[in-house]
Tab-separated table of C-alpha atoms in Angstrom:
chain	number	residue	atom	x	y	z
A	1	MET	CA	0.000	0.000	0.000
A	2	LYS	CA	1.281	3.447	-0.919
A	3	CYS	CA	1.304	6.189	1.678
A	4	TYR	CA	1.618	9.559	-0.044
A	5	THR	CA	1.298	12.798	1.871
A	6	TYR	CA	-0.629	15.613	0.201
A	7	GLU	CA	2.623	17.426	-0.553
A	8	GLU	CA	4.104	14.352	-2.239
A	9	LEU	CA	1.257	14.132	-4.748
A	10	SER	CA	1.423	16.034	-8.017
A	11	VAL	CA	-0.849	16.653	-10.971
A	12	GLY	CA	-0.165	14.043	-13.625
A	13	GLN	CA	0.977	11.397	-11.153
A	14	SER	CA	-0.487	8.039	-12.142
A	15	ALA	CA	-0.824	4.417	-11.102
A	16	ALA	CA	-2.378	1.238	-12.482
A	17	PHE	CA	-3.199	-2.296	-11.409
A	18	MET	CA	-4.859	-5.395	-12.862
A	19	ARG	CA	-7.663	-7.486	-11.421
A	20	ALA	CA	-9.347	-10.637	-12.801
A	21	ILE	CA	-13.087	-10.914	-12.167
A	22	THR	CA	-14.159	-14.298	-10.764
A	23	SER	CA	-17.471	-16.004	-10.017
A	24	GLU	CA	-16.490	-15.953	-6.327
A	25	MET	CA	-16.359	-12.156	-6.448
A	26	MET	CA	-19.867	-12.158	-7.925
A	27	GLN	CA	-21.128	-14.400	-5.107
A	28	GLN	CA	-19.490	-12.224	-2.489
A	29	PHE	CA	-20.837	-9.012	-4.001
A	30	ARG	CA	-24.324	-10.555	-4.201
A	31	ALA	CA	-24.126	-11.477	-0.517
A	32	VAL	CA	-22.884	-8.047	0.543
A	33	SER	CA	-25.247	-5.965	-1.611
A	34	GLY	CA	-28.327	-8.203	-1.562
A	35	ASP	CA	-28.722	-7.520	-5.290
A	36	ASN	CA	-30.254	-10.706	-6.735
A	37	ASN	CA	-31.142	-9.269	-10.126
A	38	PRO	CA	-31.056	-12.200	-12.598
A	39	LEU	CA	-28.959	-10.222	-15.077
A	40	HIS	CA	-26.124	-10.870	-12.621
A	41	THR	CA	-27.144	-14.272	-11.261
A	42	CYS	CA	-28.690	-16.261	-14.143
A	43	VAL	CA	-26.908	-17.026	-17.430
A	44	GLU	CA	-30.144	-17.929	-19.246
A	45	PHE	CA	-31.815	-14.690	-18.231
A	46	ALA	CA	-28.808	-12.631	-19.289
A	47	GLN	CA	-28.775	-14.398	-22.668
A	48	THR	CA	-32.452	-13.605	-23.261
A	49	ARG	CA	-31.497	-9.958	-22.741
A	50	GLY	CA	-28.775	-10.089	-25.374
A	51	PHE	CA	-25.670	-10.764	-23.277
A	52	ARG	CA	-23.389	-13.764	-23.783
A	53	ASP	CA	-23.134	-14.419	-20.045
A	54	ARG	CA	-24.319	-12.905	-16.792
A	55	VAL	CA	-23.174	-9.335	-16.441
A	56	VAL	CA	-20.799	-8.362	-13.680
A	57	TYR	CA	-22.306	-5.898	-11.224
A	58	GLY	CA	-21.343	-2.381	-12.262
A	59	MET	CA	-20.743	-1.515	-8.651
A	60	LEU	CA	-18.386	-4.478	-8.290
A	61	THR	CA	-16.320	-3.023	-11.104
A	62	ALA	CA	-16.607	0.414	-9.503
A	63	SER	CA	-15.348	-1.003	-6.211
A	64	LEU	CA	-11.943	-1.135	-7.892
A	65	TYR	CA	-11.925	2.659	-7.712
A	66	SER	CA	-12.012	2.299	-3.945
A	67	CYS	CA	-8.978	0.031	-4.211
A	68	PHE	CA	-7.222	2.549	-6.439
A	69	ALA	CA	-7.697	5.388	-3.977
A	70	GLY	CA	-7.138	3.382	-0.817
A	71	GLU	CA	-4.131	1.407	-2.013
A	72	TYR	CA	-2.430	3.446	-4.736
A	73	ILE	CA	-3.236	7.185	-4.897
A	74	PRO	CA	-3.343	8.623	-2.280
A	75	GLY	CA	-3.034	5.239	-0.509
A	76	GLU	CA	-3.023	4.948	3.256
A	77	ASN	CA	-3.825	8.638	3.874
A	78	CYS	CA	-6.940	8.541	1.667
A	79	LEU	CA	-10.332	9.784	2.781
A	80	LEU	CA	-12.613	8.937	-0.129
A	81	GLN	CA	-15.127	11.742	-0.704
A	82	SER	CA	-16.881	10.805	-3.913
A	83	VAL	CA	-16.757	8.541	-6.939
A	84	HIS	CA	-18.762	9.450	-10.023
A	85	SER	CA	-18.584	6.460	-12.310
A	86	ASP	CA	-20.018	5.601	-15.701
A	87	PHE	CA	-20.494	2.017	-16.853
A	88	LEU	CA	-19.652	2.091	-20.536
A	89	HIS	CA	-19.474	-1.536	-21.590
A	90	PRO	CA	-20.502	-4.838	-19.931
A	91	VAL	CA	-17.958	-6.800	-17.906
A	92	PHE	CA	-18.097	-10.599	-17.723
A	93	ILE	CA	-16.671	-13.190	-15.367
A	94	GLY	CA	-13.141	-14.033	-16.487
A	95	ASP	CA	-12.407	-10.541	-17.744
A	96	VAL	CA	-9.082	-9.145	-16.624
A	97	LEU	CA	-9.486	-5.479	-15.857
A	98	CYS	CA	-6.817	-2.832	-15.838
A	99	VAL	CA	-7.532	0.133	-13.560
A	100	GLU	CA	-5.594	3.294	-14.381
A	101	GLY	CA	-5.850	6.655	-12.700
A	102	LYS	CA	-4.116	9.998	-12.837
A	103	VAL	CA	-4.174	13.021	-10.527
A	104	ALA	CA	-6.023	15.676	-12.527
A	105	GLU	CA	-6.307	18.383	-9.897
A	106	LYS	CA	-5.024	19.333	-6.457
A	107	ASN	CA	-7.067	21.652	-4.261
A	108	ASP	CA	-4.681	22.862	-1.572
A	109	SER	CA	-7.203	24.757	0.558
A	110	VAL	CA	-9.126	21.552	1.270
A	111	ARG	CA	-6.243	19.066	0.760
A	112	GLN	CA	-8.169	17.246	-1.918
A	113	VAL	CA	-7.007	15.435	-5.027
A	114	VAL	CA	-9.237	14.812	-8.033
A	115	ILE	CA	-8.359	11.658	-9.939
A	116	LYS	CA	-9.561	10.720	-13.390
A	117	ALA	CA	-9.666	6.964	-13.726
A	118	VAL	CA	-10.587	4.423	-16.373
A	119	ILE	CA	-11.017	0.663	-16.358
A	120	ARG	CA	-10.271	-1.341	-19.505
A	121	ASN	CA	-10.804	-5.041	-20.164
A	122	GLN	CA	-8.217	-7.458	-21.559
A	123	ASN	CA	-9.064	-6.273	-25.084
A	124	GLY	CA	-8.325	-2.663	-24.248
A	125	LYS	CA	-12.030	-1.745	-24.314
A	126	LYS	CA	-12.935	0.994	-21.857
A	127	VAL	CA	-15.622	-0.482	-19.587
A	128	SER	CA	-15.836	2.296	-17.015
A	129	LYS	CA	-14.586	5.754	-16.249
A	130	ALA	CA	-14.719	7.767	-13.064
A	131	ARG	CA	-13.955	11.020	-11.344
A	132	ILE	CA	-12.675	10.331	-7.848
A	133	GLU	CA	-12.429	13.007	-5.161
A	134	ALA	CA	-10.272	12.114	-2.187
A	135	GLY	CA	-9.084	14.023	0.805
A	136	VAL	CA	-5.548	13.384	2.014
A	137	LEU	CA	-5.367	13.015	5.786
B	1	MET	CA	-15.962	44.138	-7.081
B	2	THR	CA	-18.591	45.133	-4.498
B	3	LYS	CA	-19.920	42.819	-1.815
B	4	GLU	CA	-23.307	42.828	-3.514
B	5	GLU	CA	-21.751	41.777	-6.818
B	6	ILE	CA	-19.882	38.970	-5.079
B	7	LEU	CA	-23.110	37.810	-3.410
B	8	ASN	CA	-24.851	37.776	-6.799
B	9	GLU	CA	-22.038	35.704	-8.296
B	10	LEU	CA	-22.061	33.327	-5.340
B	11	GLN	CA	-25.747	32.558	-5.739
B	12	PRO	CA	-25.456	30.275	-8.799
B	13	ILE	CA	-22.421	28.561	-7.236
B	14	PHE	CA	-24.562	27.655	-4.225
B	15	HIS	CA	-27.324	26.478	-6.572
B	16	ASP	CA	-24.893	24.122	-8.293
B	17	VAL	CA	-23.197	22.798	-5.160
B	18	PHE	CA	-26.452	22.192	-3.298
B	19	ASP	CA	-28.356	21.178	-6.424
B	20	ASP	CA	-31.208	23.460	-5.369
B	21	LYS	CA	-32.244	26.315	-7.655
B	22	ASP	CA	-34.588	27.709	-4.996
B	23	PHE	CA	-31.876	28.162	-2.389
B	24	ILE	CA	-31.436	31.900	-1.755
B	25	ILE	CA	-28.345	32.925	0.172
B	26	THR	CA	-28.033	36.037	2.292
B	27	ASN	CA	-25.142	37.491	4.272
B	28	GLU	CA	-26.493	35.656	7.313
B	29	SER	CA	-26.684	32.198	5.704
B	30	ASN	CA	-24.467	29.607	7.392
B	31	ALA	CA	-23.903	25.868	7.622
B	32	GLU	CA	-26.058	25.500	10.731
B	33	GLN	CA	-29.147	26.815	8.938
B	34	VAL	CA	-28.729	24.707	5.812
B	35	GLU	CA	-29.206	20.992	6.307
B	36	ASP	CA	-27.196	19.968	3.246
B	37	TRP	CA	-24.246	22.236	4.068
B	38	ASP	CA	-22.077	19.379	5.320
B	39	SER	CA	-18.312	18.959	5.216
B	40	LEU	CA	-18.313	17.542	1.686
B	41	SER	CA	-20.553	20.342	0.376
B	42	HIS	CA	-18.217	22.787	2.053
B	43	ILE	CA	-15.219	21.333	0.191
B	44	ARG	CA	-17.120	21.588	-3.104
B	45	LEU	CA	-18.137	25.137	-2.303
B	46	VAL	CA	-14.557	26.187	-1.547
B	47	VAL	CA	-13.211	24.622	-4.746
B	48	ALA	CA	-16.001	26.145	-6.868
B	49	ILE	CA	-15.474	29.600	-5.354
B	50	GLU	CA	-11.714	29.412	-5.938
B	51	LYS	CA	-12.218	28.497	-9.571
B	52	HIS	CA	-14.906	31.086	-10.210
B	53	PHE	CA	-13.086	34.047	-8.663
B	54	GLN	CA	-9.598	32.733	-9.538
B	55	ILE	CA	-8.416	33.039	-5.965
B	56	LYS	CA	-6.807	30.637	-3.481
B	57	PHE	CA	-7.689	30.125	0.140
B	58	ALA	CA	-5.197	28.832	2.670
B	59	PHE	CA	-5.823	25.381	4.144
B	60	GLY	CA	-8.575	25.697	6.762
B	61	GLU	CA	-9.011	29.444	6.205
B	62	LEU	CA	-12.739	29.163	5.632
B	63	GLN	CA	-13.356	27.095	8.759
B	64	GLU	CA	-13.257	30.229	10.904
B	65	LEU	CA	-15.966	32.067	8.969
B	66	LYS	CA	-19.366	32.430	10.617
B	67	ASN	CA	-21.553	33.083	7.601
B	68	VAL	CA	-21.736	33.998	3.922
B	69	GLY	CA	-21.168	37.670	4.739
B	70	GLU	CA	-17.761	36.895	6.257
B	71	MET	CA	-17.014	34.658	3.303
B	72	ILE	CA	-17.759	37.570	0.968
B	73	ASP	CA	-15.402	39.806	2.976
B	74	LEU	CA	-12.620	37.264	2.551
B	75	ILE	CA	-13.338	36.784	-1.169
B	76	GLN	CA	-13.237	40.564	-1.642
B	77	GLU	CA	-9.860	40.733	0.143
B	78	LYS	CA	-8.453	37.973	-2.061
B	79	ILE	CA	-9.725	39.591	-5.255
B	80	GLU	CA	-8.134	42.907	-4.275
B	81	VAL	CA	-4.777	41.226	-3.580
B	82	ASN	CA	-4.898	39.599	-7.020
């Protein structure tokens, strides 16, 4: 885990990590969220709606933004304030996602960094993008 | 820029931050009177004000202010220094 101070962070600073999506993650997210929507839990249902497999919860994908802020930038000193995320393309079990983020703005008076982040699948397709606001403790 | 002009320019910033077009600010408005004026809204307000007026506050400088009127005084000071 990184541990940047506010002063150590700079606009343009970036980080990235990879994460494979598994069926166990889907089960765990279902248990935590209580979201039993068949688009995420039933292959046959998802296929009748035009998807090749059940669709990974968008918020499971978005949870990787929490990991980005809490583990990478700012890391240990992070106080997550907001994540505005768009889900651009479906994610499926087995996809290997690459999460990349860059410091776009520093607001000294409130010790806040604004991070622009994107998540791409193994084919380079952008599946999500986000604006993350994080305080630095 | 006069205090009244600053107040008029602050009004749409408050509308945006609080997502409430009916919210009318006065010199006496403060965080205690406005339910949604929480710490996160305050951060957004500070950042939006800095960008709009092209000024910079020091870390924690706005914490001491009692109401919008005092905020306007500080904004006016910063604009004059610029």
